[in-house]
C-alpha cells in the first residue's frame, strides 16, 4: 500500500516536531514543506531532509501528490491557511488554536464537514498513554461520579519584561495568550478524560508586564533571555494575559477550577490536574507522565506506573514500550499522528466514524471556551459556553 504523502506549512518550533513524529509511523511520508521565502524554505527542507520546498504555501497546495497538510504557522494565519487546505481537497491537521475567533472556527468546521475532509487539531496531551488509561478508568466508573476537577498549566518563559515572542503581539497571537496557548490544552485534556464538556466559566485575567522590551535584533521563540545585558530593546505595549484563574462548571453541574501562567518562575511545562470522585481521586502531572497518583479514603493511596501489562485493554494500544521506558511529549505527538493517519489509511468517514483524536469540533469548542473566558473577565460574571 502506498504511503500517505504529507506537506507541512510552517517550520518554526512545532513544524519539525510534527515531521519527526510522522516519520516514526512508517506509513506516512513527509514530501514537502512551505514557509515564507523560497531560499529559507530550501534551507529548512535540506536541514530536515524533506524533498520539496515551497516559498509560498499556495504552491504546495497545488501539488496533486500531497494527500494531507499540517498547518504549523502562527495563530493569525490558521484560518486563512486551513480554509485554503480544505478548498484544495486535502486532509488537514491544524495547530491550535484552530482560528482567532469562534466565527472563523465554526466556518472551518462547516467547510471540512461539507468536503468530507479528515480534520484534526493538535491537542496532543490527551494522547499520553496515561490519559488513555485514566479516561477508560473514568468511563468504567472506577472513581464514581466526578464532582470536582482542579489544576493548572504553569510556565516561566515570559517571566521577565525582556522576554519577547510573536505570541505577545495580539495581531499575530489573538486576543488571548496564556488561556489560548496553554489553557486550551488543560481544558481539552480534562474534558477528554472526564467525558464531559465545560458549560460555563468565571474568569479573572491579569497582564503582569503591560510594557515589554522587544530585542531590536529580533527574538527567538523560547529563547534564553535574561535581564538584557548589552542587548538593545524597544518598548512595546502588551494587552494579552500573562496569567488567568478560571472557575468552571461542567455540563452535569460538577465544578472545577484551573490557573494558567507564563510568568511562574521555575515552572517549565507544568500541566497538572486532579479528579475527585465519589469513590477515589486521581492526580497527573505532564512533567512526570508515566505515573498516576490514585487517592483513597479507606486504604493506602496508590501510584500506577505506565506499563502495558497494567493498563486496561482499551488503553493498551497507546503505550508502545515495556514498563519503565518512559514515554513523553514527543510520544504524545506520535500517538496523535498515529490515530489521525490510521483513520485516513483505513478509509474512515469523519461524518460516520468516531475519531480517536481531537477534531475541528474540539478546536471550535476550545475557541468558544476561550472567548467565554475573555467575556467573563471583562464583564465579571459567569458566561455560558455556546457553540
XYZ file of C-alpha atoms in Angstrom:
387
model
C 0.000 0.000 0.000
C 1.472 3.423 -0.935
C 2.450 5.765 1.852
C 0.288 8.753 2.742
C 2.057 11.841 1.398
C 2.130 14.927 3.596
C 3.086 18.581 3.307
C 3.914 20.806 6.277
C 3.330 24.571 6.285
C 5.420 26.410 8.884
C 8.777 25.258 10.208
C 9.291 27.067 13.498
C 9.325 25.134 16.782
C 6.358 22.849 16.173
C 6.676 22.021 12.457
C 9.831 19.899 12.831
C 8.237 18.155 15.825
C 5.309 17.148 13.594
C 7.724 15.883 10.950
C 9.714 13.792 13.431
C 6.523 12.240 14.843
C 5.163 11.341 11.402
C 8.419 9.692 10.373
C 8.119 7.291 13.290
C 4.897 5.825 11.848
C 6.362 4.145 8.784
C 3.348 4.529 6.507
C 3.458 8.345 6.244
C 5.972 10.274 4.126
C 6.689 13.991 4.500
C 7.284 15.065 0.899
C 7.132 18.875 1.084
C 7.317 21.886 3.335
C 6.496 25.563 2.884
C 7.493 28.766 4.630
C 7.884 32.396 3.618
C 10.676 32.785 1.090
C 11.954 30.159 -1.302
C 15.569 30.360 -0.145
C 14.665 29.869 3.526
C 12.298 27.058 2.574
C 15.057 25.265 0.645
C 17.482 25.640 3.550
C 14.946 24.232 6.003
C 13.996 21.374 3.683
C 17.646 20.406 3.286
C 18.170 20.519 7.049
C 15.114 18.353 7.716
C 15.607 16.016 4.762
C 12.346 16.959 3.033
C 12.419 16.569 -0.803
C 10.314 19.567 -1.879
C 10.416 23.164 -0.661
C 7.989 25.990 -1.432
C 8.337 29.674 -0.617
C 4.541 30.065 -0.713
C 2.062 27.623 0.831
C -0.288 28.082 -2.125
C 2.254 26.384 -4.362
C 2.399 23.413 -2.004
C -1.400 23.087 -2.149
C -1.250 22.850 -5.956
C 0.804 19.646 -5.722
C -1.634 16.830 -6.638
C 0.558 14.185 -4.993
C 0.041 15.571 -1.473
C -2.770 13.870 0.471
C -2.720 15.801 3.759
C -1.303 19.079 5.048
C -0.211 20.214 8.517
C -0.752 23.864 9.420
C 2.069 24.802 11.824
C 2.001 28.568 11.278
C 1.407 31.408 13.796
C -2.139 31.769 15.107
C -3.323 34.619 12.898
C -2.664 32.550 9.767
C -4.587 29.464 10.850
C -7.981 30.423 9.427
C -6.752 31.547 6.024
C -4.471 28.551 5.521
C -6.856 25.936 6.937
C -9.553 27.253 4.627
C -7.200 27.024 1.645
C -6.199 23.451 2.538
C -9.851 22.404 2.654
C -10.551 24.155 -0.659
C -7.663 22.194 -2.175
C -9.411 18.973 -1.144
C -6.650 17.816 1.188
C -6.954 16.413 4.692
C -5.835 18.923 7.316
C -4.214 18.756 10.742
C -4.027 22.204 12.314
C -2.095 23.504 15.254
C -4.241 25.097 17.925
C -5.964 27.464 18.180
C -7.981 26.415 15.157
C -8.630 30.092 14.363
C -8.661 33.510 16.020
C -12.441 33.735 16.578
C -15.280 31.273 17.054
C -16.899 32.631 13.915
C -13.847 31.549 11.952
C -13.575 28.154 13.690
C -17.274 27.476 13.051
C -16.778 28.207 9.354
C -13.791 25.864 9.150
C -15.751 23.075 10.841
C -18.644 23.567 8.406
C -16.376 23.579 5.348
C -14.453 20.479 6.447
C -17.691 18.587 7.028
C -19.096 19.635 3.651
C -15.977 18.487 1.805
C -15.621 15.217 3.727
C -12.123 16.226 4.834
C -10.466 14.360 7.707
C -9.834 17.255 10.079
C -7.685 17.263 13.205
C -6.432 19.748 15.786
C -3.164 19.127 17.562
C -4.359 18.681 21.126
C -1.717 16.086 21.902
C -1.902 15.891 25.711
C -4.954 13.633 25.521
C -2.695 11.214 23.596
C -0.376 10.445 26.521
C -0.765 6.729 27.352
C -1.764 7.519 30.938
C -4.552 9.799 29.703
C -5.981 6.938 27.644
C -5.821 4.730 30.725
C -7.371 7.343 33.018
C -10.177 8.142 30.588
C -11.068 4.467 30.417
C -10.984 4.140 34.222
C -13.380 7.098 34.499
C -15.625 5.636 31.801
C -15.824 2.306 33.652
C -16.896 4.112 36.836
C -13.846 3.339 38.952
C -13.884 6.817 40.513
C -17.646 7.130 40.794
C -19.222 10.395 39.633
C -16.543 13.094 39.252
C -17.644 16.077 41.321
C -14.507 18.254 41.226
C -11.672 18.859 38.726
C -8.846 21.266 39.526
C -5.305 22.036 38.396
C -3.405 24.285 36.042
C -0.682 24.823 33.486
C 2.288 26.909 34.615
C 5.322 28.159 32.669
C 8.075 30.716 33.267
C 9.366 31.531 29.777
C 7.765 35.006 29.808
C 8.658 35.874 33.394
C 10.887 38.869 32.597
C 9.792 42.000 30.794
C 12.707 41.388 28.391
C 11.208 38.074 27.264
C 9.549 38.503 23.880
C 7.843 36.300 21.308
C 5.353 36.791 18.474
C 2.630 35.379 20.733
C 2.765 38.623 22.734
C 1.520 40.556 19.701
C -2.279 40.466 19.646
C -2.292 40.867 15.871
C -0.344 37.612 15.490
C -1.476 35.612 18.514
C -5.070 36.752 19.026
C -6.963 38.375 21.908
C -5.936 35.683 24.376
C -2.448 34.336 25.059
C -1.996 32.227 28.212
C -5.531 30.835 28.018
C -5.490 30.194 24.267
C -1.939 28.863 24.248
C -1.793 26.585 27.302
C -5.204 26.851 28.962
C -6.712 25.296 25.843
C -4.571 22.188 26.401
C -5.737 21.918 30.028
C -9.398 22.254 29.078
C -9.168 19.750 26.223
C -7.351 17.191 28.371
C -9.752 17.276 31.315
C -12.807 17.240 29.029
C -11.389 14.202 27.247
C -10.570 12.367 30.478
C -13.871 13.110 32.216
C -16.012 12.703 29.106
C -17.948 15.884 29.856
C -17.836 19.390 28.444
C -17.225 22.682 30.188
C -20.570 24.512 30.187
C -19.769 27.848 31.889
C -16.790 29.860 33.155
C -15.977 32.684 35.565
C -12.537 34.168 34.910
C -10.009 36.654 36.272
C -7.079 37.600 33.996
C -4.021 39.754 34.539
C -1.197 41.198 32.453
C 1.897 41.380 34.662
C 4.034 43.216 32.096
C 1.870 45.751 30.198
C 5.089 47.038 28.639
C 7.561 44.517 27.199
C 11.061 45.099 25.868
C 11.454 43.609 22.408
C 15.031 42.978 21.245
C 15.749 45.288 18.311
C 17.630 42.458 16.601
C 14.602 40.164 16.922
C 13.780 37.445 19.436
C 13.831 33.682 19.193
C 10.861 31.552 20.194
C 11.530 30.037 23.616
C 14.959 31.675 23.523
C 17.001 32.087 26.677
C 16.549 35.742 27.576
C 17.516 37.334 30.867
C 17.710 40.919 32.040
C 19.055 42.290 28.774
C 22.796 42.881 29.239
C 24.067 44.800 26.228
C 21.008 43.995 24.117
C 19.127 46.940 22.583
C 15.361 46.955 23.132
C 12.266 48.801 22.056
C 9.348 49.086 24.457
C 6.004 47.759 23.226
C 2.591 47.605 24.940
C 1.097 44.182 25.656
C -2.592 43.626 26.465
C -2.909 39.843 26.402
C -2.917 37.987 29.717
C 0.153 36.609 31.487
C -1.964 34.505 33.821
C -5.593 33.588 34.468
C -7.640 31.933 37.182
C -10.853 30.319 35.961
C -13.799 28.680 37.703
C -15.563 26.142 35.511
C -18.925 24.418 35.605
C -19.364 21.194 33.648
C -22.463 20.149 31.765
C -23.561 17.780 34.563
C -23.315 20.524 37.208
C -19.974 19.417 38.661
C -17.393 22.111 39.323
C -13.728 22.834 38.746
C -11.007 25.440 38.538
C -7.671 26.000 36.862
C -4.849 28.522 36.782
C -2.624 29.191 33.788
C 0.524 31.280 33.916
C 3.504 32.055 31.720
C 5.250 34.011 34.496
C 5.725 31.387 37.245
C 9.448 31.065 37.978
C 10.741 27.506 37.898
C 7.711 26.068 36.124
C 8.523 24.913 32.592
C 5.541 22.965 31.256
C 3.709 22.124 34.452
C 0.326 20.928 33.238
C -1.423 19.043 36.044
C -4.914 18.203 37.205
C -6.744 16.266 39.872
C -10.072 14.473 39.624
C -12.094 13.998 42.814
C -14.793 11.362 42.528
C -17.219 9.840 44.990
C -15.024 6.726 45.348
C -11.449 7.890 44.795
C -9.261 10.592 43.263
C -6.537 10.810 40.629
C -3.726 13.295 40.038
C -1.466 13.555 36.954
C 1.462 15.789 36.029
C 2.640 16.163 32.441
C 6.243 16.541 33.566
C 6.002 13.097 35.202
C 3.785 11.460 32.583
C 4.426 7.815 33.408
C 2.779 7.860 36.845
C -0.763 8.419 38.084
C -1.483 9.096 41.768
C -4.708 7.444 42.948
C -6.141 8.587 46.275
C -8.376 6.650 48.675
C -10.275 7.443 51.858
C -10.258 3.979 53.428
C -6.960 2.403 52.312
C -3.421 3.433 51.355
C -3.018 5.573 48.270
C -1.538 4.110 45.078
C 0.760 5.129 42.236
C 0.010 3.480 38.907
C 3.051 3.309 36.626
C 2.736 3.291 32.853
C 3.080 -0.361 31.861
C 1.097 -2.131 29.136
C 0.684 -5.145 31.412
C -1.098 -2.911 33.969
C -3.247 -0.938 31.531
C -6.830 -1.701 30.657
C -7.226 -3.416 27.308
C -8.832 -0.353 25.706
C -5.801 1.819 26.596
C -3.028 -0.668 25.896
C -2.574 0.290 22.228
C -1.478 3.798 23.256
C 1.664 2.607 25.031
C 4.490 1.305 22.859
C 7.295 0.257 25.231
C 7.625 -2.014 28.272
C 7.046 -0.532 31.711
C 9.863 1.692 32.946
C 10.621 3.098 29.494
C 9.005 6.492 29.962
C 7.049 7.825 27.013
C 6.841 11.607 26.996
C 5.813 14.652 24.989
C 7.271 13.531 21.613
C 5.463 10.212 22.024
C 2.166 12.025 22.552
C 2.737 13.659 19.152
C 3.445 10.267 17.643
C 0.204 8.919 19.123
C -1.697 11.893 17.691
C -0.257 11.266 14.234
C -0.851 7.522 14.546
C -4.528 7.993 15.367
C -5.010 10.624 12.659
C -3.262 8.776 9.836
C -4.657 5.366 10.740
C -8.098 6.954 10.352
C -7.118 8.134 6.845
C -5.359 4.893 5.873
C -8.372 2.819 6.884
C -10.660 4.965 4.734
C -12.876 6.027 7.609
C -15.556 8.665 7.130
C -15.420 11.599 9.611
C -19.193 12.016 9.271
C -19.865 8.420 10.335
C -16.865 7.122 12.266
C -15.809 8.487 15.654
C -12.200 9.728 15.582
C -9.811 8.926 18.434
C -8.117 12.315 18.054
C -9.150 15.943 18.504
C -11.065 17.323 15.514
C -12.187 20.720 14.280
C -15.227 20.232 16.512
C -12.911 20.162 19.535
C -10.993 23.120 18.114
C -14.187 25.115 17.727
C -15.291 24.255 21.280
C -11.897 25.392 22.550
C -12.302 28.715 20.735
C -15.755 29.182 22.281
C -14.383 28.487 25.768
C -11.552 30.984 25.260
C -13.953 33.703 24.122
C -16.252 32.999 27.076
C -13.279 33.351 29.455
C -12.393 36.723 27.929
C -16.001 37.878 28.160
C -16.280 36.690 31.753
C -13.202 38.657 32.741
C -14.481 41.797 31.021
C -17.993 41.567 32.488
C -17.057 39.966 35.847
C -19.748 37.289 35.694
C -20.440 33.693 34.741
C -20.619 33.118 30.975
C -22.240 30.078 29.405
C -20.394 28.308 26.605
C -22.342 28.437 23.361
C -21.199 26.717 20.178
